[in-house]
PDB file of C-alpha atoms in Angstrom:
ATOM      1  CA  MET A  22      -5.727 -63.884   0.295  1.00 50.00           C
ATOM      2  CA  ASN A  23      -3.074 -62.888  -1.715  1.00 70.00           C
ATOM      3  CA  VAL A  24      -1.816 -65.680  -4.114  1.00 84.00           C
ATOM      4  CA  ILE A  25       1.928 -66.183  -3.967  1.00 89.00           C
ATOM      5  CA  ASN A  26       3.242 -66.353  -7.707  1.00 93.00           C
ATOM      6  CA  HIS A  27       6.557 -65.218  -7.546  1.00 96.00           C
ATOM      7  CA  ALA A  28       9.451 -67.417  -6.317  1.00 97.00           C
ATOM      8  CA  ILE A  29      13.058 -65.826  -5.687  1.00 98.00           C
ATOM      9  CA  PHE A  30      15.568 -68.356  -4.965  1.00 99.00           C
ATOM     10  CA  ASP A  31      18.972 -67.980  -3.321  1.00 99.00           C
ATOM     11  CA  LEU A  32      21.929 -69.382  -5.559  1.00 98.00           C
ATOM     12  CA  ASP A  33      24.732 -70.776  -3.632  1.00 98.00           C
ATOM     13  CA  GLY A  34      23.432 -73.958  -1.679  1.00 97.00           C
ATOM     14  CA  THR A  35      19.976 -73.686  -2.809  1.00 99.00           C
ATOM     15  CA  LEU A  36      19.761 -73.779  -6.852  1.00 99.00           C
ATOM     16  CA  VAL A  37      23.639 -74.741  -7.277  1.00 99.00           C
ATOM     17  CA  ASP A  38      26.174 -76.576  -5.242  1.00 98.00           C
ATOM     18  CA  THR A  39      28.957 -73.949  -5.605  1.00 97.00           C
ATOM     19  CA  ILE A  40      31.334 -75.001  -2.852  1.00 96.00           C
ATOM     20  CA  PRO A  41      33.836 -76.964  -5.222  1.00 96.00           C
ATOM     21  CA  ASP A  42      34.666 -73.829  -7.380  1.00 97.00           C
ATOM     22  CA  ILE A  43      34.779 -71.453  -4.362  1.00 97.00           C
ATOM     23  CA  GLU A  44      37.010 -73.962  -2.324  1.00 96.00           C
ATOM     24  CA  ASN A  45      39.270 -74.624  -5.561  1.00 97.00           C
ATOM     25  CA  CYS A  46      39.465 -70.852  -6.533  1.00 97.00           C
ATOM     26  CA  ILE A  47      40.194 -69.567  -2.827  1.00 97.00           C
ATOM     27  CA  ASN A  48      42.980 -72.336  -2.418  1.00 97.00           C
ATOM     28  CA  THR A  49      44.658 -71.807  -5.595  1.00 98.00           C
ATOM     29  CA  ILE A  50      44.999 -68.324  -4.647  1.00 98.00           C
ATOM     30  CA  LEU A  51      46.160 -68.941  -1.212  1.00 97.00           C
ATOM     31  CA  ASN A  52      48.646 -71.432  -2.639  1.00 97.00           C
ATOM     32  CA  GLU A  53      50.298 -68.932  -4.728  1.00 97.00           C
ATOM     33  CA  TYR A  54      51.223 -66.992  -1.660  1.00 97.00           C
ATOM     34  CA  GLU A  55      52.061 -70.300   0.264  1.00 97.00           C
ATOM     35  CA  ILE A  56      49.102 -69.683   2.633  1.00 97.00           C
ATOM     36  CA  LYS A  57      47.578 -72.664   4.378  1.00 96.00           C
ATOM     37  CA  ALA A  58      44.478 -73.959   2.350  1.00 94.00           C
ATOM     38  CA  PHE A  59      41.046 -74.154   3.606  1.00 89.00           C
ATOM     39  CA  GLU A  60      38.836 -77.218   3.488  1.00 85.00           C
ATOM     40  CA  GLY A  61      35.181 -77.145   1.970  1.00 81.00           C
ATOM     41  CA  ASP A  62      33.451 -77.651   5.266  1.00 85.00           C
ATOM     42  CA  VAL A  63      35.157 -74.505   6.797  1.00 84.00           C
ATOM     43  CA  ILE A  64      34.326 -72.532   3.868  1.00 88.00           C
ATOM     44  CA  ARG A  65      30.774 -73.977   4.101  1.00 88.00           C
ATOM     45  CA  LYS A  66      30.151 -72.390   7.403  1.00 87.00           C
ATOM     46  CA  GLU A  67      31.029 -68.897   6.245  1.00 89.00           C
ATOM     47  CA  LEU A  68      29.247 -68.928   3.022  1.00 88.00           C
ATOM     48  CA  GLY A  69      26.089 -66.864   2.255  1.00 85.00           C
ATOM     49  CA  TYR A  70      27.343 -63.412   3.477  1.00 88.00           C
ATOM     50  CA  GLY A  71      29.315 -62.550   0.342  1.00 85.00           C
ATOM     51  CA  SER A  72      33.023 -62.407  -0.511  1.00 88.00           C
ATOM     52  CA  GLU A  73      33.820 -59.646   1.750  1.00 90.00           C
ATOM     53  CA  HIS A  74      32.902 -61.535   4.732  1.00 90.00           C
ATOM     54  CA  LEU A  75      34.479 -64.719   3.511  1.00 92.00           C
ATOM     55  CA  TRP A  76      37.892 -63.146   3.109  1.00 95.00           C
ATOM     56  CA  SER A  77      37.394 -61.474   6.323  1.00 95.00           C
ATOM     57  CA  CYS A  78      37.185 -64.976   7.890  1.00 94.00           C
ATOM     58  CA  ILE A  79      40.327 -66.184   6.013  1.00 95.00           C
ATOM     59  CA  ARG A  80      41.985 -63.051   7.363  1.00 96.00           C
ATOM     60  CA  SER A  81      41.058 -63.673  10.951  1.00 95.00           C
ATOM     61  CA  LYS A  82      41.753 -67.575  10.616  1.00 94.00           C
ATOM     62  CA  ARG A  83      45.277 -67.119   9.104  1.00 96.00           C
ATOM     63  CA  GLY A  84      46.388 -63.930  10.889  1.00 96.00           C
ATOM     64  CA  LEU A  85      46.577 -61.784   7.559  1.00 97.00           C
ATOM     65  CA  THR A  86      46.460 -58.004   7.371  1.00 97.00           C
ATOM     66  CA  THR A  87      43.568 -56.429   6.216  1.00 97.00           C
ATOM     67  CA  SER A  88      45.130 -54.497   3.015  1.00 98.00           C
ATOM     68  CA  PHE A  89      46.736 -57.736   2.003  1.00 98.00           C
ATOM     69  CA  VAL A  90      43.659 -59.665   2.333  1.00 97.00           C
ATOM     70  CA  ASN A  91      41.911 -56.843   0.333  1.00 97.00           C
ATOM     71  CA  ASP A  92      44.336 -57.466  -2.437  1.00 98.00           C
ATOM     72  CA  LEU A  93      43.779 -61.197  -2.326  1.00 97.00           C
ATOM     73  CA  ARG A  94      40.002 -60.870  -2.557  1.00 96.00           C
ATOM     74  CA  ALA A  95      40.422 -58.514  -5.372  1.00 96.00           C
ATOM     75  CA  ILE A  96      42.241 -61.252  -7.289  1.00 97.00           C
ATOM     76  CA  TYR A  97      39.864 -63.729  -6.080  1.00 96.00           C
ATOM     77  CA  ASP A  98      36.823 -61.806  -7.379  1.00 95.00           C
ATOM     78  CA  LYS A  99      38.433 -61.887 -10.829  1.00 96.00           C
ATOM     79  CA  TYR A 100      39.541 -65.350 -10.692  1.00 98.00           C
ATOM     80  CA  TYR A 101      36.236 -66.795  -9.408  1.00 97.00           C
ATOM     81  CA  GLU A 102      34.285 -65.138 -12.100  1.00 96.00           C
ATOM     82  CA  ASP A 103      36.342 -66.745 -14.746  1.00 98.00           C
ATOM     83  CA  ASN A 104      36.152 -70.068 -13.088  1.00 98.00           C
ATOM     84  CA  CYS A 105      32.733 -70.290 -11.285  1.00 98.00           C
ATOM     85  CA  THR A 106      31.117 -72.931 -13.705  1.00 98.00           C
ATOM     86  CA  VAL A 107      34.101 -75.632 -13.625  1.00 98.00           C
ATOM     87  CA  LEU A 108      33.039 -77.848 -10.668  1.00 98.00           C
ATOM     88  CA  SER A 109      29.780 -76.486  -9.426  1.00 98.00           C
ATOM     89  CA  GLN A 110      26.588 -78.196 -10.485  1.00 98.00           C
ATOM     90  CA  PRO A 111      22.683 -77.700  -9.767  1.00 98.00           C
ATOM     91  CA  TYR A 112      21.185 -79.880  -7.390  1.00 99.00           C
ATOM     92  CA  ASP A 113      19.262 -82.666  -8.607  1.00 98.00           C
ATOM     93  CA  GLY A 114      15.496 -81.774  -9.455  1.00 98.00           C
ATOM     94  CA  ILE A 115      16.134 -78.002  -9.459  1.00 99.00           C
ATOM     95  CA  LYS A 116      15.773 -77.476 -13.192  1.00 98.00           C
ATOM     96  CA  GLU A 117      12.513 -79.410 -13.375  1.00 98.00           C
ATOM     97  CA  LEU A 118      11.277 -77.321 -10.367  1.00 98.00           C
ATOM     98  CA  ILE A 119      11.773 -74.219 -12.237  1.00 98.00           C
ATOM     99  CA  ILE A 120      10.440 -75.426 -15.300  1.00 98.00           C
ATOM    100  CA  ASP A 121       7.118 -76.724 -13.562  1.00 97.00           C
ATOM    101  CA  LEU A 122       6.710 -73.275 -11.677  1.00 97.00           C
ATOM    102  CA  GLN A 123       7.018 -71.417 -14.899  1.00 97.00           C
ATOM    103  CA  ARG A 124       4.416 -73.849 -16.330  1.00 96.00           C
ATOM    104  CA  ILE A 125       1.800 -72.962 -13.980  1.00 94.00           C
ATOM    105  CA  GLY A 126       2.536 -69.027 -14.572  1.00 94.00           C
ATOM    106  CA  TRP A 127       4.988 -68.455 -11.671  1.00 95.00           C
ATOM    107  CA  TYR A 128       7.583 -65.673 -11.928  1.00 96.00           C
ATOM    108  CA  VAL A 129      11.008 -67.137 -11.063  1.00 98.00           C
ATOM    109  CA  SER A 130      13.975 -64.764  -9.954  1.00 98.00           C
ATOM    110  CA  VAL A 131      17.489 -65.265  -8.204  1.00 99.00           C
ATOM    111  CA  LEU A 132      18.699 -63.110  -5.509  1.00 99.00           C
ATOM    112  CA  THR A 133      22.251 -63.841  -4.263  1.00 98.00           C
ATOM    113  CA  ASN A 134      25.071 -62.589  -2.075  1.00 97.00           C
ATOM    114  CA  LYS A 135      27.335 -63.402  -5.060  1.00 96.00           C
ATOM    115  CA  LYS A 136      28.810 -60.395  -7.235  1.00 94.00           C
ATOM    116  CA  ASN A 137      26.344 -59.384  -9.720  1.00 95.00           C
ATOM    117  CA  SER A 138      28.517 -60.602 -12.676  1.00 96.00           C
ATOM    118  CA  SER A 139      29.440 -63.843 -11.466  1.00 96.00           C
ATOM    119  CA  ALA A 140      25.736 -64.560 -10.555  1.00 97.00           C
ATOM    120  CA  LYS A 141      24.569 -64.034 -13.947  1.00 97.00           C
ATOM    121  CA  LYS A 142      27.458 -65.755 -15.470  1.00 97.00           C
ATOM    122  CA  CYS A 143      26.595 -68.982 -13.164  1.00 97.00           C
ATOM    123  CA  VAL A 144      22.945 -68.765 -13.956  1.00 98.00           C
ATOM    124  CA  ARG A 145      23.473 -68.347 -17.813  1.00 97.00           C
ATOM    125  CA  ASN A 146      25.702 -71.417 -17.477  1.00 97.00           C
ATOM    126  CA  TYR A 147      23.593 -73.815 -15.482  1.00 97.00           C
ATOM    127  CA  PHE A 148      19.968 -72.572 -16.743  1.00 97.00           C
ATOM    128  CA  GLN A 149      20.782 -71.364 -20.081  1.00 92.00           C
ATOM    129  CA  ASN A 150      17.559 -73.015 -21.554  1.00 91.00           C
ATOM    130  CA  ILE A 151      15.363 -71.837 -18.824  1.00 95.00           C
ATOM    131  CA  PRO A 152      14.603 -67.995 -19.132  1.00 92.00           C
ATOM    132  CA  LEU A 153      14.442 -66.725 -15.407  1.00 96.00           C
ATOM    133  CA  ASP A 154      12.424 -63.517 -14.894  1.00 95.00           C
ATOM    134  CA  ARG A 155      15.434 -61.712 -13.146  1.00 95.00           C
ATOM    135  CA  VAL A 156      18.925 -62.449 -11.568  1.00 97.00           C
ATOM    136  CA  ILE A 157      20.299 -59.948  -9.047  1.00 97.00           C
ATOM    137  CA  GLY A 158      23.700 -60.213  -7.154  1.00 96.00           C
ATOM    138  CA  ILE A 159      25.673 -57.683  -5.071  1.00 93.00           C
ATOM    139  CA  SER A 160      26.350 -54.294  -6.643  1.00 92.00           C
ATOM    140  CA  LYS A 161      26.779 -50.882  -5.826  1.00 91.00           C
ATOM    141  CA  ASP A 162      22.935 -50.589  -6.124  1.00 91.00           C
ATOM    142  CA  ILE A 163      21.713 -53.586  -4.127  1.00 92.00           C
ATOM    143  CA  ALA A 164      22.857 -54.414  -0.751  1.00 94.00           C
ATOM    144  CA  ALA A 165      23.644 -57.987   0.404  1.00 95.00           C
ATOM    145  CA  LYS A 166      21.071 -59.938   2.219  1.00 97.00           C
ATOM    146  CA  PRO A 167      19.825 -59.784   5.006  1.00 97.00           C
ATOM    147  CA  SER A 168      19.108 -56.343   3.541  1.00 97.00           C
ATOM    148  CA  PRO A 169      15.736 -56.488   1.950  1.00 97.00           C
ATOM    149  CA  GLU A 170      16.546 -54.225  -0.944  1.00 96.00           C
ATOM    150  CA  GLY A 171      17.171 -56.831  -3.355  1.00 97.00           C
ATOM    151  CA  ILE A 172      13.470 -58.624  -2.637  1.00 97.00           C
ATOM    152  CA  ASN A 173      11.995 -55.193  -2.777  1.00 95.00           C
ATOM    153  CA  HIS A 174      13.740 -54.226  -5.969  1.00 95.00           C
ATOM    154  CA  LEU A 175      12.648 -57.598  -7.741  1.00 96.00           C
ATOM    155  CA  ASN A 176       9.127 -56.946  -6.618  1.00 94.00           C
ATOM    156  CA  GLY A 177       9.239 -53.499  -8.150  1.00 92.00           C
ATOM    157  CA  MET A 178      10.675 -54.630 -11.388  1.00 91.00           C
ATOM    158  CA  LEU A 179       8.153 -57.396 -11.778  1.00 89.00           C
ATOM    159  CA  GLY A 180       5.278 -55.256 -10.410  1.00 76.00           C
ATOM    160  CA  SER A 181       4.650 -53.758 -13.951  1.00 62.00           C
ATOM    161  CA  LYS A 182       3.511 -57.260 -15.216  1.00 66.00           C
ATOM    162  CA  GLY A 183       0.593 -57.283 -12.461  1.00 66.00           C
ATOM    163  CA  ASN A 184       0.061 -58.325  -8.902  1.00 75.00           C
ATOM    164  CA  VAL A 185       3.307 -60.008  -7.596  1.00 86.00           C
ATOM    165  CA  ASN A 186       3.350 -62.000  -4.217  1.00 91.00           C
ATOM    166  CA  THR A 187       6.659 -63.342  -3.288  1.00 96.00           C
ATOM    167  CA  VAL A 188       7.931 -66.242  -1.453  1.00 97.00           C
ATOM    168  CA  LEU A 189      11.794 -66.230  -0.736  1.00 98.00           C
ATOM    169  CA  ILE A 190      13.627 -69.684  -0.995  1.00 99.00           C
ATOM    170  CA  GLY A 191      16.949 -70.261   0.604  1.00 99.00           C
ATOM    171  CA  ASP A 192      19.341 -72.335   2.945  1.00 98.00           C
ATOM    172  CA  GLY A 193      20.828 -69.840   5.046  1.00 96.00           C
ATOM    173  CA  GLU A 194      20.243 -67.167   7.964  1.00 96.00           C
ATOM    174  CA  THR A 195      20.687 -64.235   5.804  1.00 97.00           C
ATOM    175  CA  ASP A 196      17.956 -65.516   3.387  1.00 98.00           C
ATOM    176  CA  ALA A 197      15.640 -65.873   6.214  1.00 98.00           C
ATOM    177  CA  LYS A 198      16.284 -62.571   7.660  1.00 97.00           C
ATOM    178  CA  ALA A 199      15.857 -60.813   4.347  1.00 98.00           C
ATOM    179  CA  ALA A 200      12.365 -62.433   4.006  1.00 97.00           C
ATOM    180  CA  LEU A 201      11.486 -61.098   7.464  1.00 97.00           C
ATOM    181  CA  LEU A 202      12.642 -57.605   6.848  1.00 97.00           C
ATOM    182  CA  ALA A 203      10.781 -57.571   3.377  1.00 96.00           C
ATOM    183  CA  ASP A 204       7.717 -59.126   4.984  1.00 95.00           C
ATOM    184  CA  VAL A 205       7.345 -61.934   2.476  1.00 96.00           C
ATOM    185  CA  GLU A 206       7.065 -65.769   3.034  1.00 95.00           C
ATOM    186  CA  PHE A 207      10.055 -68.049   3.576  1.00 98.00           C
ATOM    187  CA  ILE A 208      10.950 -71.489   3.001  1.00 98.00           C
ATOM    188  CA  GLY A 209      14.138 -73.118   4.349  1.00 98.00           C
ATOM    189  CA  VAL A 210      15.687 -75.825   2.046  1.00 98.00           C
ATOM    190  CA  CYS A 211      17.476 -78.645   3.983  1.00 97.00           C
ATOM    191  CA  TRP A 212      20.056 -79.659   1.128  1.00 98.00           C
ATOM    192  CA  GLY A 213      22.236 -76.479   1.452  1.00 97.00           C
ATOM    193  CA  TYR A 214      24.938 -75.108   3.568  1.00 96.00           C
ATOM    194  CA  ARG A 215      23.104 -74.768   6.881  1.00 95.00           C
ATOM    195  CA  SER A 216      21.614 -77.652   8.861  1.00 93.00           C
ATOM    196  CA  ARG A 217      17.718 -77.626   9.815  1.00 94.00           C
ATOM    197  CA  SER A 218      18.884 -76.686  13.419  1.00 95.00           C
ATOM    198  CA  ASP A 219      20.786 -73.536  12.313  1.00 94.00           C
ATOM    199  CA  LEU A 220      17.927 -72.414  10.313  1.00 95.00           C
ATOM    200  CA  GLU A 221      15.338 -73.137  13.165  1.00 96.00           C
ATOM    201  CA  LEU A 222      17.687 -70.908  15.417  1.00 95.00           C
ATOM    202  CA  ALA A 223      17.206 -68.255  12.822  1.00 92.00           C
ATOM    203  CA  GLY A 224      13.507 -68.618  13.181  1.00 95.00           C
ATOM    204  CA  VAL A 225      12.631 -70.501  10.227  1.00 97.00           C
ATOM    205  CA  LYS A 226       9.143 -72.438  10.401  1.00 96.00           C
ATOM    206  CA  VAL A 227       8.955 -73.980   7.094  1.00 96.00           C
ATOM    207  CA  PHE A 228      11.383 -76.771   5.806  1.00 96.00           C
ATOM    208  CA  VAL A 229      11.442 -78.991   2.509  1.00 97.00           C
ATOM    209  CA  GLU A 230      13.928 -81.723   2.133  1.00 97.00           C
ATOM    210  CA  ASN A 231      14.060 -81.931  -1.896  1.00 98.00           C
ATOM    211  CA  PRO A 232      12.716 -79.830  -4.903  1.00 98.00           C
ATOM    212  CA  LYS A 233       9.855 -82.071  -5.492  1.00 97.00           C
ATOM    213  CA  GLU A 234       8.554 -81.420  -1.913  1.00 97.00           C
ATOM    214  CA  LEU A 235       9.187 -77.882  -2.360  1.00 98.00           C
ATOM    215  CA  TYR A 236       7.116 -77.939  -5.513  1.00 98.00           C
ATOM    216  CA  MET A 237       4.174 -79.638  -3.620  1.00 95.00           C
ATOM    217  CA  ARG A 238       4.607 -77.047  -0.845  1.00 95.00           C
ATOM    218  CA  LEU A 239       4.221 -74.001  -3.100  1.00 94.00           C
ATOM    219  CA  ARG A 240       1.314 -75.661  -5.128  1.00 89.00           C
ATOM    220  CA  GLY A 241      -0.419 -76.632  -1.922  1.00 79.00           C
ATOM    221  CA  LEU A 242       0.503 -74.205   0.821  1.00 59.00           C
ATOM    222  CA  PHE A 243      -0.069 -70.724  -0.746  1.00 52.00           C
TER     223      PHE A 243
END
């Protein structure tokens, strides 16, 4: 039996509660153009598929043209990157979880549907004293989840260090599907932006309620 030794974490809704900054940045831009704002609960339902999907939903819900929304999204991407660490916070126990996993020899990476530069800035800010093995967001080279490209890329990068066996940990349907397509284990977290029932509908079988339970699951299940 292969021993799991590499944890890939989703970022938004798994490591960090990013909704406050995303909501603030979206509504700041919408307000500039006198467009009705969105509440966090509405944004939460659409989060996890990347910026393009989020702004496509805004276009649909506000009856905007595609070209106008493309312009707004370009403004948002820059504004969010500059302001992505103002209100967001890591979930309680996450830093300790990562440190504990690294202490027992695990590789720890981040794979997110955030823009790559924003993802790296967010991780640098909140985990500056915790050297993660790799952080990957969306780029021209890596497709968004549920594509398995990011998982396969991370495994390939770490493979030079020895035998790598991976579990993906996330809060969304895209995470679960990416794990399935990459043929790696998946654990769904119940503190993120999807309900347990949402994840069950996506076929998730293994759940954890908090980071401490996740650590025990990782130590004992695999």
